[in-house]
C-alpha cells in the first residue's frame, strides 16, 4: 500500500510535468512560431489599433450598421470576457417575450419591411459572441442600412457579398455573413491582421 | 430530414470509421507492447517517466492491486486539482488576478476532472487561472482518460488470459495510453485547431476598440471589448480526444476561440468519437477476432443512428411559439446555436458528445427542442456505452455483452459464455452493480432535487423544462458525461455536493466491479465453442445486444423522460 501511494504521487507529479506543463508549452511555442495571428485571437487592426477579432462578434444598434444576433452575455451584449448562451428552453415564456421585443425593435427600425423575420436575427447564439448572421438576416437589413446611409442598395449588397462565407464542402453549415467585416467595409475602414 | 443534413451525417460517420480503423490497429500494438513507428521518440520519454515515478514496468498486478492503484492515483489527482484551485490566487500564471475557487466548487471540479466527467460548475474564463487550467485540468484530462483506457485493457486481458491471476500493470497501461496515444494525437489536433483560429497564448486578454460603443446594464457606455485569451488549443484538443469535455471558456466549443469555423468543428466532432470507436477495433485485434469488435461497434451504431436522426430532425423544426410571433418557420431552432456550424452540425455534436461521455457542447442543449434534448439525455442514461468514454464506454458495453449472453443462455437453459469464458453468478452480480448504481443515482438524485428548495430554486426554466434540467444534470453527472442544460445554476452548495457524489458513484462503483470481472474472468479457462454456443459476432447477437441495452434503458428511464421532454413536446404542439 505504501509503495502504491508513493508511486501514485510520483507518477502524478511526473505526468503533470509532461501533460500539464511541457505539452501546453510545446503547443504554445509551435503555435506562436507558425500561426502567430490565429494563436493570438485573429485580431483586425486599423493602423496599430486593434478594432476587433475576425472571429468574435460585436453589438450594433445604429440603423446604418448591420446588426449582429442578440447576445445573452452580461452585463452588456457581446462581452467577450464572459461568454454564455441564454439557456432558455423552447417553452419558456421569457424566450417568447424576448423574441417579441426583438421583432418589434427590428420592425420599428424599418417599418416598411415586409420580409419574414429570419430566426437567427431574433434568437441568441450559444456563446453570445456569434460573429455571423444568416444570408437572410443580412438581406433583411440591407434596405434599412442603405436608407440610413443614403447609399444605393447595391453598395450595401456588395459589402455583404464580400463578407459571406459559403458552407464547408458545400454542405456543412449554412452560408453566413460576418457582421463586423460588413460594417468595417461600409465605413471604409481597411484592416489588416 | 432534408437531404443535405442526411449527407452531412453520412459524411461524418464515414470519416469517423475511416480514421478510427488505423488508430485501433495502432492502439492494439501499444497495449500488447509491440513496437510502433512512434517508439523512437516516445520510447525514451516513457522510460524516463518510469524511472522518475519509480514504476517497475515488468511487475504484474492482480485485479485487487490494479484497482488499488487506480483508486490511490485518483485520490491524489483529486487532491492536486482541489489544492491548485484553492490556492490559485497566490500561484503564478494568473494574469486576470482571479481569486481562489470556493470550496464547494473546487470539490465539484476536482471530482469532475478526476472522474473524466468534466462537469463544469464554473465559468472557465472567469474562474480558473491559466495555471489551474494547465496543471490541474489539462493533466486530469490526460490521466483520467488514460485510466479509463487502462481499465478496459485490464478487462480485455481478463477475457484473453488463460487461468491466470494477473491483469496487467496499471502504471504501464496508464502511462502508455497517455504518452503513445493521447499526447501525440493532442499535439497534432491542437496545432490544426490553432491554424483555424483557436487561441494559444499566455496573454490573459486583449482589448479592442469597438466600431460602435455599446451600453452596459448599469447605463455605462462600453467603448472597448475585452477578449479573453489563453492556452486554449492545447486543452481543447485533449478535452475532445479524452472524452473529457471541460471547456477553456464558459461557452465551451460554442466560443469562437475554442471552435472558430466549420472545419475546426468537424475536426472536434470527429475527435469526440475517434478513440471510443477505434477501441472497438483494438478490442477485436486483442482478442484475436476482429469480428467481435465489429459486432460491438455495430450494436453502438444501431442505437446511435436513430437517436442522431431524431435529434437532427427535431432541431430542424421551428419552435411553434416563435413561428406564431412571425418568425421564419423554415429555418429551424436557432436559439443557442452558432451560424458557422449550422443546425445539422450542432445536432450531430449534441448526439456525439452525449453518446461518448464527452460533454463538450457547441450549442446550448438547454435551448434544444424537447425531443432534440431527449436524444442526448437518453444516450447518457443508457450508461455511456454507445461509444462512451475512452475505455469506459467499451468496458460498459462488454458488461452489457455479458448480460446479453446471459439472457440468451436463460432462454435455452445453457451456461452462457462470452469469448469462451463462462459467465456465471459472480460475473452477473458485478454486471448488475455496474448497471444499477449509476441508474439509481440518476433517479434518486433527481427525486431528491425535485423535492427540496435548494434543488428547484436554481432552475433556469419553469415547468416541464425545469424538470428536464434536473434530470439532465443527474444523468450527466452519474454517467460521467459533463454536458448540462446550462440554465440550471449548479455552483451552489446542493448541486456542487450532490453532482460530485453521483460522479464518484458513476466512475468508481463501475471501475471496481469491472476490474473484479477482469480478475474473475482471467482465472477461468477458455472453452472452445461448441454446437450450443451463441456466436457473438453475428447480426443476431448485435440485435440481441442492442435490444438488451434499449430495454434496460427504456424500462429505467421512460417514466422520468415522460415527465420532462415528452410533456414539454406535447405542450408545445
XYZ file of C-alpha atoms in Angstrom:
766
model
C 0.000 0.000 0.000
C 2.744 2.417 0.984
C 4.586 1.641 -2.246
C 1.414 2.239 -4.246
C 0.887 5.630 -2.594
C 4.449 6.645 -3.307
C 4.240 5.554 -6.920
C 0.914 7.359 -7.318
C 2.358 10.639 -6.054
C 5.486 10.364 -8.151
C 3.597 9.311 -11.294
C 1.164 12.170 -10.852
C 3.995 14.691 -10.478
C 5.874 13.388 -13.487
C 2.781 13.210 -15.701
C 1.742 16.675 -14.539
C 5.073 17.967 -15.792
C 4.669 16.179 -19.120
C 0.981 16.826 -19.838
C 0.288 19.929 -17.764
C 3.484 21.818 -18.452
C 5.594 20.501 -21.333
C 2.610 19.795 -23.573
C 0.969 23.249 -23.349
C 4.390 24.917 -23.592
C 5.283 22.888 -26.690
C 1.952 23.682 -28.340
C 2.229 27.373 -27.409
C 5.765 27.573 -28.788
C 4.837 25.922 -32.073
C 1.577 27.886 -32.356
C 3.264 31.243 -31.747
C 6.004 30.409 -34.236
C 3.859 29.017 -37.046
C 0.432 30.659 -36.604
C 1.057 33.895 -34.647
C -2.069 35.700 -35.924
C -4.508 32.863 -35.174
C -2.917 31.934 -31.828
C -3.430 35.466 -30.533
C -7.097 35.932 -31.361
C -7.167 36.680 -35.123
C -7.171 40.416 -34.413
C -8.039 43.017 -37.019
C -6.043 46.258 -36.851
C -6.794 49.690 -38.206
C -3.261 51.079 -38.316
C -1.959 49.969 -34.935
C -5.297 49.965 -33.110
C -6.989 46.584 -32.787
C -10.632 47.110 -33.754
C -11.881 43.594 -33.242
C -11.330 39.923 -33.924
C -12.489 38.383 -37.173
C -13.881 35.532 -35.047
C -15.748 37.422 -32.309
C -18.909 39.434 -32.918
C -19.707 42.942 -31.712
C -23.009 44.570 -30.853
C -24.518 47.083 -33.286
C -27.678 49.136 -32.796
C -27.326 52.140 -35.138
C -29.517 51.909 -38.214
C -26.549 52.481 -40.523
C -24.852 49.282 -39.351
C -25.614 45.628 -39.984
C -26.868 44.207 -36.666
C -25.493 41.085 -35.065
C -27.597 38.396 -33.443
C -28.941 39.009 -29.935
C -26.423 38.097 -27.211
C -27.088 36.751 -23.724
C -23.786 37.890 -22.190
C -23.827 40.167 -19.144
C -23.672 42.988 -18.235
C -23.627 44.018 -21.892
C -24.091 42.222 -25.195
C -21.019 40.624 -26.795
C -18.959 40.697 -23.601
C -16.033 38.576 -24.785
C -14.720 38.134 -21.253
C -17.811 36.178 -20.105
C -19.281 34.035 -22.868
C -22.707 32.448 -22.377
C -25.945 31.477 -24.089
C -29.417 32.332 -22.824
C -30.194 28.697 -21.915
C -33.861 29.496 -22.312
C -35.919 26.409 -23.112
C -38.226 26.372 -26.147
C -41.354 26.574 -24.000
C -40.093 29.293 -21.667
C -42.370 32.371 -21.796
C -39.252 34.513 -21.275
C -37.957 33.323 -24.672
C -41.185 34.261 -26.426
C -41.201 37.655 -24.679
C -37.587 38.371 -25.654
C -38.184 37.389 -29.277
C -41.348 39.526 -29.442
C -39.370 42.525 -28.182
C -36.604 41.935 -30.744
C -39.099 41.670 -33.617
C -40.643 44.965 -32.535
C -37.223 46.634 -32.497
C -36.476 45.342 -35.996
C -39.881 46.415 -37.327
C -39.601 49.813 -35.673
C -36.235 50.487 -37.332
C -37.615 49.554 -40.741
C -41.424 49.914 -40.767
C -41.845 49.221 -44.484
C -40.044 45.876 -44.402
C -42.451 43.053 -45.300
C -39.908 40.181 -45.257
C -40.439 37.306 -42.833
C -38.179 37.649 -39.752
C -35.096 35.375 -40.045
C -34.903 33.160 -36.952
C -31.228 33.761 -36.213
C -31.741 37.529 -36.074
C -34.100 37.264 -33.079
C -32.500 34.350 -31.164
C -29.366 34.448 -29.021
C -26.332 32.370 -30.005
C -24.706 29.739 -27.820
C -21.615 31.763 -26.984
C -23.211 35.201 -27.038
C -20.317 36.111 -29.349
C -21.530 34.766 -32.703
C -19.726 36.849 -35.351
C -22.104 35.801 -38.118
C -25.690 36.123 -39.280
C -27.508 34.195 -41.983
C -27.722 35.455 -45.561
C -31.443 36.019 -44.996
C -30.732 38.066 -41.858
C -28.345 40.265 -43.841
C -30.783 40.666 -46.744
C -33.459 41.661 -44.216
C -31.337 44.613 -43.104
C -29.907 45.824 -46.434
C -32.710 48.296 -47.322
C -32.564 49.862 -43.840
C -28.799 50.313 -43.971
C -28.904 51.785 -47.486
C -31.569 54.294 -46.430
C -29.771 55.273 -43.204
C -26.525 55.830 -45.080
C -28.074 57.393 -48.148
C -26.281 54.979 -50.456
C -27.501 52.615 -53.157
C -28.797 49.204 -52.063
C -26.246 47.651 -54.418
C -23.351 49.150 -52.460
C -24.525 47.523 -49.228
C -25.173 44.255 -51.041
C -21.630 44.273 -52.364
C -20.225 44.667 -48.854
C -22.422 41.794 -47.654
C -21.323 39.584 -50.530
C -17.649 40.223 -49.815
C -18.135 39.061 -46.233
C -20.220 35.957 -46.993
C -18.731 32.533 -46.286
C -20.115 29.611 -48.233
C -20.789 26.251 -46.500
C -17.789 23.991 -45.878
C -17.621 21.338 -48.633
C -20.854 22.832 -49.917
C -22.897 21.209 -47.157
C -21.653 21.900 -43.619
C -23.283 24.923 -42.013
C -25.396 27.454 -43.867
C -23.807 30.307 -45.822
C -23.150 33.049 -43.282
C -22.181 36.709 -43.227
C -19.519 38.160 -40.904
C -21.152 41.229 -39.388
C -18.031 43.129 -38.317
C -16.499 42.573 -41.766
C -19.546 44.170 -43.435
C -19.596 47.143 -41.077
C -15.882 47.820 -41.485
C -16.363 47.716 -45.259
C -19.356 50.077 -45.056
C -17.298 52.526 -43.005
C -14.419 52.137 -45.475
C -12.066 51.071 -42.701
C -9.280 48.956 -44.145
C -7.973 46.443 -41.651
C -5.028 44.092 -41.650
C -4.331 41.127 -39.397
C -34.920 15.395 -42.747
C -33.515 17.385 -45.612
C -31.052 15.596 -47.906
C -28.132 17.895 -47.075
C -28.472 17.007 -43.398
C -28.527 13.292 -44.245
C -25.450 13.727 -46.418
C -23.581 15.545 -43.644
C -24.436 12.839 -41.097
C -23.273 10.155 -43.537
C -20.023 12.004 -44.272
C -19.370 12.330 -40.565
C -19.860 8.620 -39.881
C -17.743 7.543 -42.863
C -14.858 9.849 -41.908
C -15.100 8.666 -38.328
C -14.744 4.975 -39.155
C -12.037 5.670 -41.747
C -9.916 7.455 -39.133
C -10.690 5.089 -36.274
C -9.731 1.891 -38.084
C -5.974 2.547 -38.415
C -5.877 4.111 -34.950
C -7.468 0.988 -33.499
C -4.732 -1.146 -35.022
C -2.054 1.189 -33.659
C -3.528 1.132 -30.154
C -3.599 -2.677 -30.151
C 0.151 -2.596 -30.802
C 0.633 -0.098 -27.967
C -1.220 -2.279 -25.464
C 0.369 -5.549 -26.463
C 3.794 -3.935 -26.190
C 4.680 -4.362 -29.848
C 6.985 -1.789 -31.397
C 5.413 1.125 -33.259
C 6.767 3.821 -35.534
C 6.490 6.349 -32.700
C 8.708 4.356 -30.329
C 11.851 6.195 -31.350
C 10.656 9.444 -29.792
C 8.182 8.190 -27.224
C 10.073 5.130 -26.010
C 12.821 7.121 -24.278
C 10.234 9.513 -22.805
C 8.313 6.529 -21.465
C 11.431 5.091 -19.808
C 12.200 8.487 -18.206
C 8.669 8.639 -16.813
C 9.023 5.129 -15.331
C 12.389 5.947 -13.793
C 11.197 9.207 -12.235
C 7.987 7.720 -10.906
C 9.586 4.534 -9.653
C 7.490 2.214 -11.796
C 8.804 -1.282 -12.391
C 7.225 -1.925 -15.748
C 7.702 -5.702 -15.691
C 5.687 -6.217 -12.486
C 2.197 -7.684 -12.984
C -0.809 -6.916 -10.777
C -3.860 -8.968 -9.831
C -7.209 -7.219 -10.055
C -7.174 -6.049 -6.431
C -3.751 -4.435 -6.793
C -4.809 -2.918 -10.106
C -7.970 -1.446 -8.597
C -5.974 -0.204 -5.598
C -3.551 1.610 -7.884
C -6.428 3.172 -9.865
C -8.110 4.426 -6.690
C -4.993 5.746 -4.981
C -3.893 7.513 -8.146
C -7.265 9.246 -8.387
C -7.231 10.305 -4.744
C -4.021 12.238 -5.310
C -5.295 13.536 -8.646
C -8.334 14.867 -6.807
C -6.208 16.482 -4.084
C -3.953 18.176 -6.644
C -6.865 19.666 -8.571
C -8.570 20.780 -5.360
C -5.411 22.381 -3.960
C -4.448 24.182 -7.160
C -7.886 25.756 -7.384
C -7.981 26.861 -3.775
C -4.553 28.467 -3.904
C -4.522 29.827 -7.476
C -4.648 33.429 -6.224
C -1.162 33.176 -4.769
C 0.253 30.969 -7.523
C 1.795 32.196 -10.788
C 0.190 32.334 -14.257
C -2.917 34.141 -13.107
C -2.986 37.149 -15.463
C -6.622 38.011 -14.731
C -5.906 38.064 -10.966
C -8.669 35.558 -10.217
C -9.336 34.668 -6.561
C -9.153 31.155 -5.088
C -12.082 28.950 -6.079
C -14.691 28.483 -3.295
C -14.525 25.057 -1.559
C -17.782 23.556 -2.889
C -16.959 24.457 -6.494
C -13.362 23.290 -6.054
C -14.586 19.941 -4.680
C -17.042 19.545 -7.531
C -14.458 20.418 -10.168
C -11.822 18.160 -8.648
C -14.215 15.184 -8.637
C -15.415 16.169 -12.064
C -11.990 16.116 -13.679
C -10.670 13.105 -11.764
C -13.700 11.066 -12.860
C -13.327 12.080 -16.527
C -16.731 13.801 -16.288
C -15.655 17.410 -16.676
C -18.957 18.761 -15.493
C -18.403 22.490 -15.108
C -19.876 24.212 -12.104
C -17.722 27.218 -13.017
C -17.254 29.640 -15.911
C -13.804 28.959 -17.382
C -12.563 32.429 -18.244
C -13.987 33.977 -15.057
C -12.941 31.320 -12.512
C -9.788 29.370 -13.379
C -6.265 30.782 -13.710
C -4.070 29.596 -16.562
C -2.007 27.585 -14.073
C -5.126 25.786 -12.823
C -6.300 25.157 -16.378
C -2.934 23.616 -17.277
C -1.566 21.806 -14.251
C -4.868 20.712 -12.800
C -7.388 20.422 -15.592
C -5.267 19.572 -18.638
C -3.320 16.966 -16.645
C -6.506 15.265 -15.447
C -7.879 15.409 -18.983
C -4.990 13.163 -19.943
C -4.642 10.852 -16.980
C -8.319 10.296 -16.176
C -8.855 9.336 -19.813
C -5.764 7.142 -19.749
C -7.025 5.444 -16.591
C -10.289 4.563 -18.339
C -8.357 3.058 -21.229
C -6.157 1.135 -18.794
C -9.174 -0.419 -17.055
C -10.530 -1.516 -20.429
C -7.223 -3.134 -21.306
C -7.261 -4.966 -17.969
C -10.733 -6.314 -18.752
C -9.605 -7.426 -22.221
C -6.670 -9.242 -20.593
C -9.179 -10.895 -18.288
C -11.044 -12.156 -21.346
C -7.940 -13.394 -23.133
C -5.975 -14.731 -20.149
C -5.989 -18.484 -19.531
C -6.286 -19.371 -15.865
C -4.081 -16.534 -14.645
C -4.470 -14.036 -11.822
C -2.663 -11.069 -13.394
C -4.459 -8.403 -15.407
C -1.506 -6.134 -16.240
C 0.260 -3.188 -14.657
C -1.863 -0.072 -14.150
C 1.074 2.336 -14.204
C 2.292 0.955 -17.511
C -1.137 0.894 -19.151
C -1.921 4.410 -17.957
C 1.462 5.823 -18.963
C 1.419 4.161 -22.376
C -2.138 5.424 -23.021
C -1.008 8.934 -22.173
C 2.327 9.032 -23.963
C 1.759 6.848 -27.017
C -1.864 7.652 -27.804
C -3.292 10.801 -26.208
C -0.224 13.023 -26.300
C 0.782 12.723 -29.982
C -2.825 12.954 -31.168
C -3.348 16.036 -28.981
C -0.291 17.869 -30.297
C -1.399 17.330 -33.900
C -5.030 18.249 -33.200
C -4.089 21.327 -31.143
C -1.937 22.713 -33.951
C -4.626 22.039 -36.565
C -7.084 23.897 -34.342
C -4.723 26.844 -33.872
C -4.294 27.098 -37.634
C -8.012 27.831 -37.851
C -8.090 30.333 -35.006
C -8.237 28.552 -31.652
C -6.138 30.738 -29.361
C -2.928 29.515 -27.723
C -1.109 32.170 -25.738
C -0.216 33.041 -22.167
C -1.659 36.527 -22.533
C -4.745 36.845 -20.356
C -6.789 39.117 -22.593
C -6.581 41.781 -25.254
C -8.696 44.900 -25.552
C -10.082 46.069 -28.891
C -11.761 49.349 -29.814
C -15.420 48.785 -30.711
C -16.713 50.190 -34.005
C -19.922 51.262 -32.257
C -19.870 51.726 -28.472
C -22.477 49.728 -26.612
C -24.316 50.264 -23.317
C -23.938 48.203 -20.167
C -26.858 47.113 -17.982
C -25.935 49.839 -15.481
C -26.151 52.531 -18.176
C -22.393 52.990 -18.674
C -21.001 53.295 -22.174
C -18.677 50.473 -23.203
C -16.188 51.540 -25.880
C -13.835 48.576 -25.769
C -14.296 44.835 -25.966
C -12.061 42.698 -23.756
C -11.307 39.391 -25.489
C -10.377 36.664 -23.007
C -7.438 34.616 -24.343
C -5.310 31.792 -23.007
C -3.688 28.452 -23.799
C -6.978 27.081 -25.129
C -5.986 24.894 -28.086
C -3.869 22.538 -26.008
C -6.764 21.986 -23.633
C -9.431 21.777 -26.317
C -7.517 19.043 -28.170
C -7.328 16.717 -25.169
C -10.801 17.640 -23.940
C -12.157 16.147 -27.182
C -9.783 13.200 -27.613
C -10.033 12.107 -23.975
C -13.858 12.372 -23.891
C -13.419 14.997 -21.196
C -15.387 17.961 -22.442
C -14.453 20.682 -19.942
C -14.077 23.881 -21.913
C -11.467 26.571 -21.576
C -14.180 29.207 -21.859
C -17.630 29.175 -20.309
C -19.433 28.667 -23.630
C -17.204 25.658 -24.308
C -16.901 24.800 -28.013
C -19.585 27.310 -28.907
C -16.977 30.011 -28.135
C -15.319 31.313 -31.313
C -11.853 30.998 -29.759
C -12.463 27.315 -28.942
C -14.181 26.495 -32.200
C -13.719 29.142 -34.864
C -15.202 27.634 -38.034
C -16.859 24.716 -39.773
C -13.592 22.889 -40.250
C -12.484 23.149 -36.613
C -15.960 21.980 -35.706
C -15.715 18.925 -37.952
C -12.291 18.084 -36.514
C -13.559 18.326 -32.959
C -16.691 16.280 -33.698
C -14.530 13.549 -35.176
C -12.155 13.693 -32.194
C -15.039 13.209 -29.769
C -15.804 9.710 -31.044
C -12.423 8.828 -32.573
C -10.843 6.858 -29.726
C -14.071 5.219 -28.453
C -14.740 3.881 -31.974
C -11.101 2.942 -32.541
C -11.060 0.954 -29.285
C -13.663 -1.416 -30.767
C -11.116 -2.263 -33.474
C -8.398 -2.511 -30.821
C -10.567 -4.943 -28.867
C -11.125 -7.131 -31.944
C -7.404 -7.343 -32.579
C -6.502 -8.005 -28.958
C -8.951 -10.906 -28.633
C -7.761 -12.233 -31.985
C -11.202 -11.961 -33.602
C -11.747 -8.604 -35.348
C -15.394 -9.554 -35.971
C -16.080 -9.469 -32.213
C -15.067 -5.809 -32.053
C -17.045 -5.068 -35.172
C -20.184 -6.611 -33.641
C -19.914 -4.342 -30.578
C -19.380 -1.340 -32.871
C -22.422 -2.292 -34.933
C -24.574 -2.526 -31.796
C -23.434 1.001 -30.917
C -24.345 2.282 -34.371
C -27.749 0.568 -34.222
C -28.582 2.711 -31.190
C -26.697 5.843 -32.239
C -28.056 6.379 -35.740
C -31.800 6.547 -34.886
C -31.128 8.907 -31.963
C -28.930 11.024 -34.233
C -31.769 11.204 -36.750
C -34.252 12.153 -34.014
C -32.048 14.978 -32.731
C -31.180 16.360 -36.170
C -34.809 16.231 -37.309
C -36.062 17.878 -34.095
C -33.653 20.771 -34.346
C -34.575 21.439 -37.966
C -38.135 22.055 -36.719
C -39.105 25.620 -35.957
C -40.224 26.452 -32.435
C -44.012 26.851 -32.891
C -44.085 29.583 -30.234
C -41.728 31.715 -32.320
C -43.478 30.881 -35.583
C -46.663 32.302 -34.042
C -44.806 35.582 -33.483
C -43.950 35.866 -37.186
C -40.516 34.243 -37.255
C -39.482 32.267 -40.361
C -40.965 28.750 -39.942
C -38.424 27.182 -42.336
C -35.153 27.949 -40.563
C -35.273 25.562 -37.582
C -34.368 26.182 -33.952
C -31.519 28.704 -33.705
C -31.661 29.663 -30.038
C -28.298 28.718 -28.508
C -26.681 27.766 -31.819
C -23.899 29.358 -33.841
C -24.244 30.274 -37.522
C -20.846 28.933 -38.572
C -21.757 25.379 -37.516
C -25.400 25.330 -38.520
C -28.222 23.256 -37.168
C -27.139 19.861 -38.506
C -23.609 20.111 -37.082
C -24.971 21.311 -33.750
C -27.332 18.333 -33.567
C -24.659 15.825 -34.639
C -22.361 17.271 -31.998
C -25.017 17.039 -29.280
C -25.627 13.395 -30.118
C -21.936 12.514 -30.355
C -20.932 14.325 -27.179
C -23.605 12.555 -25.135
C -23.096 9.161 -26.787
C -19.456 9.485 -25.808
C -19.090 10.644 -22.238
C -17.534 13.804 -23.644
C -19.926 16.537 -22.660
C -18.371 19.426 -24.542
C -21.003 21.456 -26.379
C -21.047 23.663 -29.471
C -24.631 24.721 -28.850
C -26.711 25.122 -25.717
C -28.604 21.882 -25.145
C -30.989 23.653 -22.752
C -32.412 25.553 -25.724
C -32.877 22.469 -27.929
C -36.379 21.441 -28.903
C -37.868 18.983 -26.344
C -37.190 15.867 -28.441
C -33.834 17.279 -29.555
C -32.867 17.294 -25.886
C -34.394 13.857 -25.243
C -31.966 12.063 -27.583
C -28.828 13.337 -25.828
C -30.361 12.786 -22.382
C -31.294 9.182 -23.095
C -27.884 8.440 -24.614
C -26.321 9.422 -21.295
C -28.858 7.433 -19.306
C -28.097 4.277 -21.296
C -24.870 4.338 -19.285
C -22.440 5.998 -21.699
C -21.794 2.743 -23.527
C -22.791 3.756 -27.044
C -19.179 4.692 -27.817
C -18.998 6.132 -24.318
C -15.897 7.444 -22.617
C -12.449 6.380 -23.794
C -12.130 2.913 -22.323
C -15.113 3.299 -20.031
C -17.567 3.115 -22.925
C -16.280 -0.187 -24.193
C -15.925 -1.805 -20.779
C -19.523 -0.779 -20.117
C -20.509 -2.271 -23.459
C -18.728 -5.510 -22.613
C -20.704 -5.696 -19.373
C -23.873 -5.463 -21.468
C -22.494 -8.188 -23.740
C -22.221 -10.463 -20.671
C -25.833 -9.637 -19.815
C -26.953 -10.306 -23.394
C -25.331 -13.760 -23.480
C -26.759 -14.428 -20.016
C -30.272 -13.551 -21.177
C -29.800 -15.742 -24.248
C -28.465 -18.529 -22.037
C -31.551 -18.330 -19.813
C -33.774 -18.772 -22.850
C -32.150 -22.025 -23.909
C -31.036 -23.237 -20.477
C -27.282 -23.286 -21.029
C -24.444 -21.719 -19.113
C -23.702 -18.602 -21.123
C -20.210 -17.862 -22.372
C -18.502 -14.904 -23.998
C -15.300 -15.437 -25.983
C -15.023 -18.890 -24.411
C -15.289 -17.606 -20.838
C -18.230 -18.935 -18.831
C -20.417 -16.124 -17.480
C -21.550 -17.226 -14.033
C -23.183 -15.862 -10.895
C -20.256 -13.670 -9.811
C -19.999 -12.029 -13.244
C -23.717 -11.317 -13.257
C -23.573 -9.770 -9.786
C -20.796 -7.435 -10.871
C -22.625 -6.610 -14.123
C -25.770 -5.759 -12.154
C -23.795 -3.394 -9.932
C -22.370 -1.641 -12.989
C -25.835 -1.029 -14.383
C -27.889 -0.447 -11.246
C -25.773 2.009 -9.288
C -25.447 4.825 -11.859
C -29.118 4.419 -12.854
C -30.202 4.578 -9.215
C -28.133 7.678 -8.594
C -29.734 9.432 -11.597
C -33.258 8.731 -10.389
C -32.701 9.173 -6.654
C -30.680 12.357 -7.208
C -33.416 13.788 -9.426
C -36.115 12.842 -6.925
C -34.260 14.488 -4.041
C -33.534 17.636 -6.045
C -37.191 17.941 -7.076
C -38.386 17.778 -3.512
C -36.209 20.391 -1.827
C -35.986 24.160 -2.439
C -32.199 24.007 -2.877
C -32.877 21.747 -5.843
C -35.619 23.747 -7.517
C -34.586 27.343 -6.802
C -31.566 27.280 -9.136
C -33.749 26.284 -12.121
C -33.377 28.441 -15.197
C -36.643 27.432 -16.835
C -40.163 26.832 -15.463
C -42.432 23.793 -15.851
C -41.564 20.509 -17.534
C -38.381 22.004 -18.946
C -37.208 22.758 -15.420
C -37.653 19.094 -14.535
C -35.629 18.222 -17.631
C -32.812 20.450 -16.376
C -32.609 18.461 -13.132
C -32.914 15.071 -14.840
C -30.259 16.070 -17.359
C -27.895 17.216 -14.599
C -28.056 13.924 -12.714
C -27.938 11.861 -15.908
C -24.845 13.751 -16.952
C -23.112 13.529 -13.570
C -23.919 9.894 -12.809
C -22.743 8.761 -16.215
C -19.657 10.979 -16.232
C -20.719 12.957 -19.276
C -20.392 16.539 -18.121
C -22.685 18.379 -20.510
C -25.546 20.320 -18.996
C -28.824 22.028 -19.529
C -26.937 25.175 -18.600
C -29.857 27.181 -17.330
C -29.622 25.302 -14.045
C -27.272 27.170 -11.726
C -25.034 24.447 -10.356
C -22.376 26.275 -8.341
C -24.495 26.328 -5.177
C -23.841 24.021 -2.227
C -26.527 21.429 -3.032
C -25.719 20.797 -6.679
C -21.950 21.042 -6.206
C -22.108 18.385 -3.495
C -24.793 16.140 -4.984
C -23.401 16.068 -8.521
C -19.953 15.474 -7.027
C -21.232 12.401 -5.184
C -23.020 10.902 -8.197
C -19.959 11.472 -10.371
C -17.891 9.419 -7.911
C -20.503 6.650 -7.906
C -20.712 6.645 -11.679
C -16.974 6.291 -12.071
C -15.627 4.134 -9.268
C -18.603 1.930 -8.467
C -18.269 0.919 -12.070
C -14.490 0.647 -12.301
C -14.124 -1.600 -9.270
C -16.744 -4.198 -10.344
C -15.306 -4.123 -13.857
C -11.839 -4.901 -12.517
C -13.335 -7.625 -10.332
C -14.835 -9.043 -13.509
C -11.428 -8.876 -15.159
C -9.885 -10.788 -12.271
C -12.610 -13.404 -12.198
C -12.580 -13.926 -15.970
C -8.785 -14.184 -16.072
C -8.909 -17.179 -13.751
C -11.268 -19.135 -15.995
C -10.206 -21.430 -18.770
C -11.205 -20.747 -22.337
C -13.816 -23.231 -23.531
C -13.723 -23.945 -27.260
C -17.033 -23.042 -28.912
C -19.449 -25.975 -29.162
C -22.678 -26.608 -31.028
C -24.720 -24.813 -28.361
C -22.510 -21.723 -28.145
C -24.171 -18.465 -29.111
C -21.835 -16.825 -31.639
C -21.180 -13.230 -30.562
C -20.129 -11.753 -33.889
C -23.359 -12.216 -35.846
C -26.194 -9.784 -36.711
C -28.386 -11.846 -34.368
C -26.094 -11.042 -31.446
C -25.903 -7.377 -32.484
C -29.695 -7.245 -32.330
C -29.773 -9.082 -29.009
C -27.171 -6.744 -27.505
C -28.786 -3.538 -28.760
C -32.178 -4.879 -27.667
C -30.915 -5.603 -24.150
C -29.472 -2.106 -23.811
C -32.570 -0.391 -25.125
C -34.862 -2.493 -22.971
C -32.958 -1.785 -19.755
C -32.637 1.897 -20.684
C -36.299 2.221 -21.616
C -37.643 0.449 -18.535
C -35.461 2.523 -16.246
C -35.880 5.967 -17.748
C -39.010 6.315 -19.897
C -41.199 7.257 -16.903
C -38.916 10.127 -15.965
C -38.410 11.190 -19.593
C -42.187 11.295 -19.933
C -42.354 13.907 -17.159
C -39.755 16.144 -18.818
C -39.110 16.331 -22.554
C -42.165 14.357 -23.632
C -44.607 16.517 -21.671
C -42.897 19.642 -22.965
C -43.047 18.344 -26.527
C -46.784 17.675 -26.261
C -47.436 21.035 -24.627
C -45.580 22.902 -27.380
C -47.585 21.346 -30.211
